[in-house]
Amino acid sequence: FSKRIAPRSYQFEHPGEPDERYSTTAWQPVNEAHFAYQQLTVANPKHLLAFGRHISDSLPTNSIYFAGTDAGRFVVDFASLANGRPRSFTLISQNQLADGMYLEYLSATCTTEIRLLTNEDSSKSFTDYFADAKRRLEANQLKPGEHVELTNGRVQVSGMVPVMEINGLLARAFFEKNSTNEFFIDNQWAFDWAYPHFEPYGFILKINREPLSELNEEAVQRDHEFWKHQTTQTIGDWLGESTSIAEICDWVEKVYLQEDLSGFKGDVDFVRTAKNLKSPSGIYGASAVFSKSRANIADVYAWRAANAKTKQEKQRMSKAADLAFRQAIALGPAQLDAARDYY
């Protein structure tokens, strides 16, 4: 697939011109089937299937789900259709909102009534981003990795950051156009505008229609109990609020690096899905997926702590973020998001 078909597709970078025969909406189901197969055959699929089924089963009818990571998209897609029934929610790739061919595919396959983005919506999002990028370039306020230049008075951008920033604006337009639908997201790249709307929802995040002044204690406790169950089932019941980062590092070295499972009370299949720990770009399996999901939620708590209006709220969110980051590191130590953001 990767050597013979994908290089000919319009969707992937490759030398030369793409094969026009692959510029079709039929490419999307081929892509989805291949990557679901890849995700579920690279390691023991037990936990990845549980991940996909939990998300699929938890999403309300007629809701819209932005899928960002490979597992969050392709495994959830597989799980939602594996029972042979039509999917009751709309799954949208977080990374393809600017892809006209992908939007055509959505228009042909959506099972719920949703309002798709128009060319005007796309044009406005691009224009808004370029204007804002120019302003921030002149104010020396670009984000890390955001490559923006002025050439003869025109804004030129390159790299992944501008692409995902534009996708964020397109997602916001989608959110605003579909005001009666509930929205959820499996984050690969967090949208700045959505942080005030985010609320933990199992493995993923809910995007509330209105910004939340704070995350109430019920939501935090529900999230705590969900992830206490996940960590107990996967790595064992040893990591709590008082577990130090030094203790976590010692445990990680013993279990993941030395492969010493003496006294280990978790699921051996789970820790064995973490491959190539010394080469993070080669990570596959449930370990990395669970870690990324937990780190996404930890990041929301950290944002809440940084923007808290009271000392008490800052302390409450900092405490929640600290535990979530430590759980993410233990679940998948080679998933760099957790360690980088916690640091």
mmCIF file of C-alpha atoms in Angstrom:
data_model
loop_
_atom_site.group_PDB
_atom_site.id
_atom_site.type_symbol
_atom_site.label_atom_id
_atom_site.label_comp_id
_atom_site.label_asym_id
_atom_site.label_seq_id
_atom_site.Cartn_x
_atom_site.Cartn_y
_atom_site.Cartn_z
ATOM 1 C CA PHE A 1 0.000 0.000 0.000
ATOM 2 C CA SER A 2 2.566 2.589 1.108
ATOM 3 C CA LYS A 3 4.922 1.825 -1.799
ATOM 4 C CA ARG A 4 2.453 1.351 -4.641
ATOM 5 C CA ILE A 5 -0.772 3.201 -3.914
ATOM 6 C CA ALA A 6 -0.231 5.997 -1.353
ATOM 7 C CA PRO A 7 2.584 7.704 -3.335
ATOM 8 C CA ARG A 8 0.176 8.160 -6.234
ATOM 9 C CA SER A 9 -2.515 9.810 -4.126
ATOM 10 C CA TYR A 10 -3.070 13.547 -4.046
ATOM 11 C CA GLN A 11 -3.090 13.378 -0.236
ATOM 12 C CA PHE A 12 0.567 12.448 0.371
ATOM 13 C CA GLU A 13 3.772 14.229 -0.538
ATOM 14 C CA HIS A 14 5.801 12.558 -3.266
ATOM 15 C CA PRO A 15 8.033 13.511 -6.186
ATOM 16 C CA GLY A 16 6.296 14.349 -9.444
ATOM 17 C CA GLU A 17 2.621 14.785 -10.118
ATOM 18 C CA PRO A 18 -0.042 12.669 -8.376
ATOM 19 C CA ASP A 19 -1.925 10.094 -10.413
ATOM 20 C CA GLU A 20 -5.244 11.708 -11.372
ATOM 21 C CA ARG A 21 -6.956 8.330 -11.144
ATOM 22 C CA TYR A 22 -6.502 8.533 -7.360
ATOM 23 C CA SER A 23 -8.033 12.013 -7.095
ATOM 24 C CA THR A 24 -11.429 10.645 -6.185
ATOM 25 C CA THR A 25 -13.632 10.393 -3.136
ATOM 26 C CA ALA A 26 -13.186 6.613 -3.339
ATOM 27 C CA TRP A 27 -9.675 7.155 -1.998
ATOM 28 C CA GLN A 28 -10.970 7.924 1.498
ATOM 29 C CA PRO A 29 -12.536 4.517 2.335
ATOM 30 C CA VAL A 30 -9.421 2.811 0.935
ATOM 31 C CA ASN A 31 -7.286 4.986 3.180
ATOM 32 C CA GLU A 32 -9.499 4.347 6.201
ATOM 33 C CA ALA A 33 -9.568 0.572 5.698
ATOM 34 C CA HIS A 34 -5.798 0.366 5.307
ATOM 35 C CA PHE A 35 -4.939 2.409 8.380
ATOM 36 C CA ALA A 36 -7.512 0.652 10.553
ATOM 37 C CA TYR A 37 -5.904 -2.641 9.513
ATOM 38 C CA GLN A 38 -2.448 -1.250 10.230
ATOM 39 C CA GLN A 39 -3.435 0.028 13.674
ATOM 40 C CA LEU A 40 -5.085 -3.220 14.711
ATOM 41 C CA THR A 41 -2.420 -5.624 13.447
ATOM 42 C CA VAL A 42 0.775 -3.910 14.580
ATOM 43 C CA ALA A 43 0.342 -5.220 18.142
ATOM 44 C CA ASN A 44 -2.197 -6.987 20.339
ATOM 45 C CA PRO A 45 -5.417 -5.112 19.447
ATOM 46 C CA LYS A 46 -7.291 -5.764 22.697
ATOM 47 C CA HIS A 47 -6.797 -2.351 24.281
ATOM 48 C CA LEU A 48 -7.026 -0.408 21.025
ATOM 49 C CA LEU A 49 -10.368 -2.050 20.283
ATOM 50 C CA ALA A 50 -11.554 -1.184 23.782
ATOM 51 C CA PHE A 51 -10.439 2.408 23.167
ATOM 52 C CA GLY A 52 -12.333 2.582 19.870
ATOM 53 C CA ARG A 53 -15.473 0.951 21.179
ATOM 54 C CA HIS A 54 -15.616 3.135 24.277
ATOM 55 C CA ILE A 55 -15.418 6.325 22.229
ATOM 56 C CA SER A 56 -17.870 5.080 19.603
ATOM 57 C CA ASP A 57 -20.401 3.858 22.168
ATOM 58 C CA SER A 58 -20.174 7.044 24.243
ATOM 59 C CA LEU A 59 -20.866 9.547 21.461
ATOM 60 C CA PRO A 60 -24.471 10.812 21.366
ATOM 61 C CA THR A 61 -26.638 10.372 18.295
ATOM 62 C CA ASN A 62 -26.178 13.178 15.753
ATOM 63 C CA SER A 63 -23.011 14.414 17.454
ATOM 64 C CA ILE A 64 -19.905 15.465 15.519
ATOM 65 C CA TYR A 65 -16.533 13.971 16.398
ATOM 66 C CA PHE A 66 -13.248 15.539 15.275
ATOM 67 C CA ALA A 67 -10.710 12.707 15.007
ATOM 68 C CA GLY A 68 -7.070 13.762 15.187
ATOM 69 C CA THR A 69 -4.771 10.840 15.947
ATOM 70 C CA ASP A 70 -4.580 7.715 13.780
ATOM 71 C CA ALA A 71 -6.175 5.555 16.471
ATOM 72 C CA GLY A 72 -8.750 8.226 17.255
ATOM 73 C CA ARG A 73 -9.792 8.242 13.628
ATOM 74 C CA PHE A 74 -9.243 4.826 12.107
ATOM 75 C CA VAL A 75 -9.835 2.576 15.134
ATOM 76 C CA VAL A 76 -12.942 4.513 16.160
ATOM 77 C CA ASP A 77 -14.152 4.402 12.550
ATOM 78 C CA PHE A 78 -13.695 0.619 12.515
ATOM 79 C CA ALA A 79 -15.328 0.145 15.930
ATOM 80 C CA SER A 80 -18.331 2.269 15.020
ATOM 81 C CA LEU A 81 -19.098 0.176 11.919
ATOM 82 C CA ALA A 82 -18.047 -3.278 13.151
ATOM 83 C CA ASN A 83 -21.523 -4.083 14.443
ATOM 84 C CA GLY A 84 -22.964 -3.748 10.935
ATOM 85 C CA ARG A 85 -25.231 -0.839 11.841
ATOM 86 C CA PRO A 86 -24.995 2.700 10.404
ATOM 87 C CA ARG A 87 -22.914 5.056 12.518
ATOM 88 C CA SER A 88 -25.090 7.389 14.600
ATOM 89 C CA PHE A 89 -22.531 10.211 14.783
ATOM 90 C CA THR A 90 -20.434 12.021 12.183
ATOM 91 C CA LEU A 91 -16.688 11.356 12.224
ATOM 92 C CA ILE A 92 -14.555 14.101 10.696
ATOM 93 C CA SER A 93 -10.790 14.105 10.248
ATOM 94 C CA GLN A 94 -9.308 16.997 12.196
ATOM 95 C CA ASN A 95 -6.447 17.129 9.696
ATOM 96 C CA GLN A 96 -8.393 17.288 6.413
ATOM 97 C CA LEU A 97 -10.787 20.173 6.869
ATOM 98 C CA ALA A 98 -9.039 22.125 4.107
ATOM 99 C CA ASP A 99 -9.179 19.162 1.702
ATOM 100 C CA GLY A 100 -11.942 19.756 -0.850
ATOM 101 C CA MET A 101 -11.942 16.123 -1.970
ATOM 102 C CA TYR A 102 -12.414 15.001 1.627
ATOM 103 C CA LEU A 103 -15.327 17.413 2.086
ATOM 104 C CA GLU A 104 -16.946 15.909 -1.025
ATOM 105 C CA TYR A 105 -16.574 12.489 0.581
ATOM 106 C CA LEU A 106 -18.254 13.745 3.760
ATOM 107 C CA SER A 107 -21.112 15.187 1.748
ATOM 108 C CA ALA A 108 -21.692 11.799 0.113
ATOM 109 C CA THR A 109 -21.420 9.690 3.261
ATOM 110 C CA CYS A 110 -22.686 11.651 6.270
ATOM 111 C CA THR A 111 -25.483 9.805 8.053
ATOM 112 C CA THR A 112 -26.727 12.843 9.976
ATOM 113 C CA GLU A 113 -27.907 16.266 8.887
ATOM 114 C CA ILE A 114 -24.913 18.564 9.164
ATOM 115 C CA ARG A 115 -23.888 21.750 7.404
ATOM 116 C CA LEU A 116 -20.568 21.273 5.641
ATOM 117 C CA LEU A 117 -18.003 23.984 5.000
ATOM 118 C CA THR A 118 -18.301 25.980 1.798
ATOM 119 C CA ASN A 119 -15.587 27.489 -0.388
ATOM 120 C CA GLU A 120 -16.410 30.824 1.217
ATOM 121 C CA ASP A 121 -15.846 29.345 4.688
ATOM 122 C CA SER A 122 -12.471 27.997 3.611
ATOM 123 C CA SER A 123 -11.419 31.248 1.984
ATOM 124 C CA LYS A 124 -12.339 33.245 5.081
ATOM 125 C CA SER A 125 -10.366 30.912 7.351
ATOM 126 C CA PHE A 126 -7.271 31.211 5.149
ATOM 127 C CA THR A 127 -7.608 34.997 4.937
ATOM 128 C CA ASP A 128 -8.091 35.330 8.697
ATOM 129 C CA TYR A 129 -5.049 33.178 9.416
ATOM 130 C CA PHE A 130 -2.749 35.079 7.044
ATOM 131 C CA ALA A 131 -3.846 38.415 8.511
ATOM 132 C CA ASP A 132 -3.301 37.206 12.069
ATOM 133 C CA ALA A 133 0.030 35.570 11.190
ATOM 134 C CA LYS A 134 1.259 38.848 9.669
ATOM 135 C CA ARG A 135 0.239 40.750 12.794
ATOM 136 C CA ARG A 136 1.985 38.272 15.084
ATOM 137 C CA LEU A 137 5.095 38.183 12.873
ATOM 138 C CA GLU A 138 5.423 41.945 13.169
ATOM 139 C CA ALA A 139 4.850 41.712 16.937
ATOM 140 C CA ASN A 140 7.356 38.828 17.287
ATOM 141 C CA GLN A 141 4.585 36.573 18.634
ATOM 142 C CA LEU A 142 4.777 33.542 16.326
ATOM 143 C CA LYS A 143 4.353 30.097 17.847
ATOM 144 C CA PRO A 144 7.244 27.614 18.003
ATOM 145 C CA GLY A 145 7.581 25.968 14.597
ATOM 146 C CA GLU A 146 5.323 28.531 12.899
ATOM 147 C CA HIS A 147 7.270 29.606 9.811
ATOM 148 C CA VAL A 148 5.931 32.888 8.450
ATOM 149 C CA GLU A 149 7.710 35.319 6.114
ATOM 150 C CA LEU A 150 6.858 38.535 4.315
ATOM 151 C CA THR A 151 7.958 38.516 0.672
ATOM 152 C CA ASN A 152 7.192 41.658 -1.327
ATOM 153 C CA GLY A 153 4.488 42.466 1.172
ATOM 154 C CA ARG A 154 2.830 39.046 0.877
ATOM 155 C CA VAL A 155 2.611 36.528 3.697
ATOM 156 C CA GLN A 156 4.192 33.144 2.994
ATOM 157 C CA VAL A 157 3.969 30.216 5.394
ATOM 158 C CA SER A 158 5.429 26.720 5.571
ATOM 159 C CA GLY A 159 5.462 23.724 7.884
ATOM 160 C CA MET A 160 2.863 21.887 9.934
ATOM 161 C CA VAL A 161 1.977 24.664 12.398
ATOM 162 C CA PRO A 162 0.285 26.992 9.872
ATOM 163 C CA VAL A 163 -1.629 24.041 8.393
ATOM 164 C CA MET A 164 -3.015 23.044 11.780
ATOM 165 C CA GLU A 165 -3.757 26.641 12.738
ATOM 166 C CA ILE A 166 -5.866 26.977 9.589
ATOM 167 C CA ASN A 167 -7.553 23.664 10.380
ATOM 168 C CA GLY A 168 -8.378 25.120 13.790
ATOM 169 C CA LEU A 169 -10.167 28.057 12.186
ATOM 170 C CA LEU A 170 -12.013 25.709 9.836
ATOM 171 C CA ALA A 171 -13.064 23.581 12.815
ATOM 172 C CA ARG A 172 -14.407 26.682 14.527
ATOM 173 C CA ALA A 173 -16.413 27.561 11.428
ATOM 174 C CA PHE A 174 -17.775 24.007 11.403
ATOM 175 C CA PHE A 175 -18.648 24.290 15.099
ATOM 176 C CA GLU A 176 -20.479 27.574 14.605
ATOM 177 C CA LYS A 177 -22.392 26.389 11.517
ATOM 178 C CA ASN A 178 -23.748 23.331 13.326
ATOM 179 C CA SER A 179 -25.083 24.999 16.443
ATOM 180 C CA THR A 180 -27.560 22.253 17.354
ATOM 181 C CA ASN A 181 -25.043 19.384 17.327
ATOM 182 C CA GLU A 182 -22.865 18.231 20.209
ATOM 183 C CA PHE A 183 -19.125 18.249 19.442
ATOM 184 C CA PHE A 184 -16.269 16.053 20.647
ATOM 185 C CA ILE A 185 -12.595 15.822 19.764
ATOM 186 C CA ASP A 186 -9.672 13.427 19.898
ATOM 187 C CA ASN A 187 -6.876 15.963 19.880
ATOM 188 C CA GLN A 188 -3.818 15.699 17.751
ATOM 189 C CA TRP A 189 -3.408 19.440 17.687
ATOM 190 C CA ALA A 190 -5.303 21.539 20.213
ATOM 191 C CA PHE A 191 -7.367 24.451 18.909
ATOM 192 C CA ASP A 192 -6.673 27.617 20.909
ATOM 193 C CA TRP A 193 -10.246 28.863 20.578
ATOM 194 C CA ALA A 194 -11.651 25.635 22.036
ATOM 195 C CA TYR A 195 -9.811 25.543 25.373
ATOM 196 C CA PRO A 196 -12.533 27.448 27.274
ATOM 197 C CA HIS A 197 -15.079 24.971 25.827
ATOM 198 C CA PHE A 198 -13.180 21.746 26.615
ATOM 199 C CA GLU A 199 -14.377 19.226 29.195
ATOM 200 C CA PRO A 200 -12.900 15.730 29.809
ATOM 201 C CA TYR A 201 -15.058 12.989 28.281
ATOM 202 C CA GLY A 202 -13.475 9.592 28.849
ATOM 203 C CA PHE A 203 -10.619 9.168 26.370
ATOM 204 C CA ILE A 204 -11.528 12.361 24.522
ATOM 205 C CA LEU A 205 -12.807 15.896 25.098
ATOM 206 C CA LYS A 206 -16.230 17.426 24.758
ATOM 207 C CA ILE A 207 -16.410 20.875 23.133
ATOM 208 C CA ASN A 208 -19.209 22.579 25.031
ATOM 209 C CA ARG A 209 -21.355 25.016 23.103
ATOM 210 C CA GLU A 210 -20.610 27.849 25.533
ATOM 211 C CA PRO A 211 -17.293 28.522 27.308
ATOM 212 C CA LEU A 212 -17.082 27.115 30.831
ATOM 213 C CA SER A 213 -16.136 29.535 33.585
ATOM 214 C CA GLU A 214 -14.483 26.566 35.314
ATOM 215 C CA LEU A 215 -14.466 22.771 35.319
ATOM 216 C CA ASN A 216 -16.705 21.781 38.199
ATOM 217 C CA GLU A 217 -15.591 19.211 40.734
ATOM 218 C CA GLU A 218 -18.056 16.629 39.431
ATOM 219 C CA ALA A 219 -16.404 16.678 35.986
ATOM 220 C CA VAL A 220 -12.919 16.427 37.511
ATOM 221 C CA GLN A 221 -13.922 13.559 39.781
ATOM 222 C CA ARG A 222 -15.585 11.702 36.922
ATOM 223 C CA ASP A 223 -12.384 12.073 34.884
ATOM 224 C CA HIS A 224 -10.270 10.955 37.856
ATOM 225 C CA GLU A 225 -12.339 7.796 38.324
ATOM 226 C CA PHE A 226 -12.287 6.941 34.615
ATOM 227 C CA TRP A 227 -8.507 7.153 34.390
ATOM 228 C CA LYS A 228 -8.001 5.423 37.727
ATOM 229 C CA HIS A 229 -9.830 2.476 36.178
ATOM 230 C CA GLN A 230 -7.789 2.660 32.956
ATOM 231 C CA THR A 231 -4.433 2.768 34.745
ATOM 232 C CA THR A 232 -5.422 -0.025 37.126
ATOM 233 C CA GLN A 233 -6.453 -2.275 34.234
ATOM 234 C CA THR A 234 -3.321 -1.571 32.191
ATOM 235 C CA ILE A 235 -0.312 -0.784 34.385
ATOM 236 C CA GLY A 236 -1.600 -1.817 37.809
ATOM 237 C CA ASP A 237 -2.992 -0.073 40.872
ATOM 238 C CA TRP A 238 0.137 1.663 42.137
ATOM 239 C CA LEU A 239 0.056 5.222 40.789
ATOM 240 C CA GLY A 240 -1.762 7.693 42.999
ATOM 241 C CA GLU A 241 -1.720 11.384 43.870
ATOM 242 C CA SER A 242 1.271 10.917 46.178
ATOM 243 C CA THR A 243 3.391 8.903 43.718
ATOM 244 C CA SER A 244 6.477 10.965 42.891
ATOM 245 C CA ILE A 245 7.888 11.482 39.412
ATOM 246 C CA ALA A 246 11.076 9.755 40.603
ATOM 247 C CA GLU A 247 9.073 6.657 41.530
ATOM 248 C CA ILE A 248 7.375 6.737 38.137
ATOM 249 C CA CYS A 249 10.728 6.994 36.341
ATOM 250 C CA ASP A 250 12.093 4.034 38.330
ATOM 251 C CA TRP A 251 9.013 1.987 37.456
ATOM 252 C CA VAL A 252 9.229 2.956 33.769
ATOM 253 C CA GLU A 253 12.873 1.933 33.569
ATOM 254 C CA LYS A 254 12.191 -1.396 35.249
ATOM 255 C CA VAL A 255 9.062 -2.383 33.300
ATOM 256 C CA TYR A 256 9.515 -0.800 29.877
ATOM 257 C CA LEU A 257 13.275 -0.640 29.408
ATOM 258 C CA GLN A 258 14.555 -3.586 31.443
ATOM 259 C CA GLU A 259 11.394 -5.611 30.747
ATOM 260 C CA ASP A 260 11.421 -6.754 34.357
ATOM 261 C CA LEU A 261 7.822 -7.716 35.153
ATOM 262 C CA SER A 262 8.465 -9.115 38.624
ATOM 263 C CA GLY A 263 5.682 -7.814 40.866
ATOM 264 C CA PHE A 264 3.876 -6.299 37.873
ATOM 265 C CA LYS A 265 0.104 -6.369 38.423
ATOM 266 C CA GLY A 266 -1.110 -4.770 35.221
ATOM 267 C CA ASP A 267 -1.733 -6.206 31.760
ATOM 268 C CA VAL A 268 1.426 -7.590 30.176
ATOM 269 C CA ASP A 269 -0.066 -7.207 26.690
ATOM 270 C CA PHE A 270 -0.458 -3.475 27.263
ATOM 271 C CA VAL A 271 3.146 -2.714 28.206
ATOM 272 C CA ARG A 272 4.398 -4.909 25.370
ATOM 273 C CA THR A 273 2.601 -2.730 22.811
ATOM 274 C CA ALA A 274 5.157 0.013 23.460
ATOM 275 C CA LYS A 275 7.709 -0.680 20.718
ATOM 276 C CA ASN A 276 11.020 0.995 19.981
ATOM 277 C CA LEU A 277 11.130 2.987 23.201
ATOM 278 C CA LYS A 278 14.523 4.393 22.262
ATOM 279 C CA SER A 279 13.073 5.669 18.967
ATOM 280 C CA PRO A 280 9.878 7.602 19.791
ATOM 281 C CA SER A 281 8.920 8.086 16.145
ATOM 282 C CA GLY A 282 8.437 4.306 15.912
ATOM 283 C CA ILE A 283 5.896 4.031 18.728
ATOM 284 C CA TYR A 284 2.739 2.072 18.014
ATOM 285 C CA GLY A 285 0.111 0.407 20.108
ATOM 286 C CA ALA A 286 -2.213 1.120 22.975
ATOM 287 C CA SER A 287 0.518 2.410 25.279
ATOM 288 C CA ALA A 288 1.152 5.470 23.091
ATOM 289 C CA VAL A 289 -2.556 5.952 22.346
ATOM 290 C CA PHE A 290 -3.622 5.941 25.996
ATOM 291 C CA SER A 291 -0.742 8.221 26.939
ATOM 292 C CA LYS A 292 -1.621 10.745 24.232
ATOM 293 C CA SER A 293 -5.270 10.760 25.309
ATOM 294 C CA ARG A 294 -4.350 11.360 28.945
ATOM 295 C CA ALA A 295 -1.835 14.054 28.024
ATOM 296 C CA ASN A 296 -4.509 15.893 26.031
ATOM 297 C CA ILE A 297 -6.710 16.088 29.110
ATOM 298 C CA ALA A 298 -3.766 17.047 31.319
ATOM 299 C CA ASP A 299 -3.082 19.900 28.901
ATOM 300 C CA VAL A 300 -6.633 21.206 29.424
ATOM 301 C CA TYR A 301 -6.158 21.184 33.190
ATOM 302 C CA ALA A 302 -2.832 23.000 32.773
ATOM 303 C CA TRP A 303 -4.520 25.646 30.602
ATOM 304 C CA ARG A 304 -7.207 26.068 33.246
ATOM 305 C CA ALA A 305 -4.539 26.475 35.944
ATOM 306 C CA ALA A 306 -2.689 29.093 33.901
ATOM 307 C CA ASN A 307 -5.911 31.055 33.313
ATOM 308 C CA ALA A 308 -7.540 30.580 36.726
ATOM 309 C CA LYS A 309 -9.135 33.635 38.311
ATOM 310 C CA THR A 310 -8.591 32.547 41.913
ATOM 311 C CA LYS A 311 -5.774 30.955 43.864
ATOM 312 C CA GLN A 312 -8.037 28.072 44.871
ATOM 313 C CA GLU A 313 -8.999 27.334 41.276
ATOM 314 C CA LYS A 314 -5.357 27.478 40.172
ATOM 315 C CA GLN A 315 -4.390 24.979 42.868
ATOM 316 C CA ARG A 316 -7.301 22.656 42.015
ATOM 317 C CA MET A 317 -6.480 22.597 38.304
ATOM 318 C CA SER A 318 -2.733 22.318 38.905
ATOM 319 C CA LYS A 319 -3.340 19.275 41.100
ATOM 320 C CA ALA A 320 -5.528 17.642 38.428
ATOM 321 C CA ALA A 321 -2.978 18.418 35.701
ATOM 322 C CA ASP A 322 -0.083 17.043 37.734
ATOM 323 C CA LEU A 323 -1.754 13.675 38.309
ATOM 324 C CA ALA A 324 -2.922 13.413 34.687
ATOM 325 C CA PHE A 325 0.563 14.151 33.317
ATOM 326 C CA ARG A 326 2.141 11.570 35.632
ATOM 327 C CA GLN A 327 -0.425 8.979 34.558
ATOM 328 C CA ALA A 328 0.295 9.789 30.899
ATOM 329 C CA ILE A 329 4.035 9.293 31.402
ATOM 330 C CA ALA A 330 3.512 5.932 33.103
ATOM 331 C CA LEU A 331 1.055 4.774 30.433
ATOM 332 C CA GLY A 332 3.379 5.615 27.542
ATOM 333 C CA PRO A 333 6.797 6.970 28.525
ATOM 334 C CA ALA A 334 7.958 7.335 24.934
ATOM 335 C CA GLN A 335 4.947 9.441 23.954
ATOM 336 C CA LEU A 336 6.742 12.779 24.007
ATOM 337 C CA ASP A 337 3.681 14.999 24.480
ATOM 338 C CA ALA A 338 3.267 14.000 28.122
ATOM 339 C CA ALA A 339 6.895 14.458 29.189
ATOM 340 C CA ARG A 340 7.373 17.678 27.166
ATOM 341 C CA ASP A 341 4.219 19.388 28.410
ATOM 342 C CA TYR A 342 4.718 18.249 32.001
ATOM 343 C CA TYR A 343 8.224 19.680 31.988
#
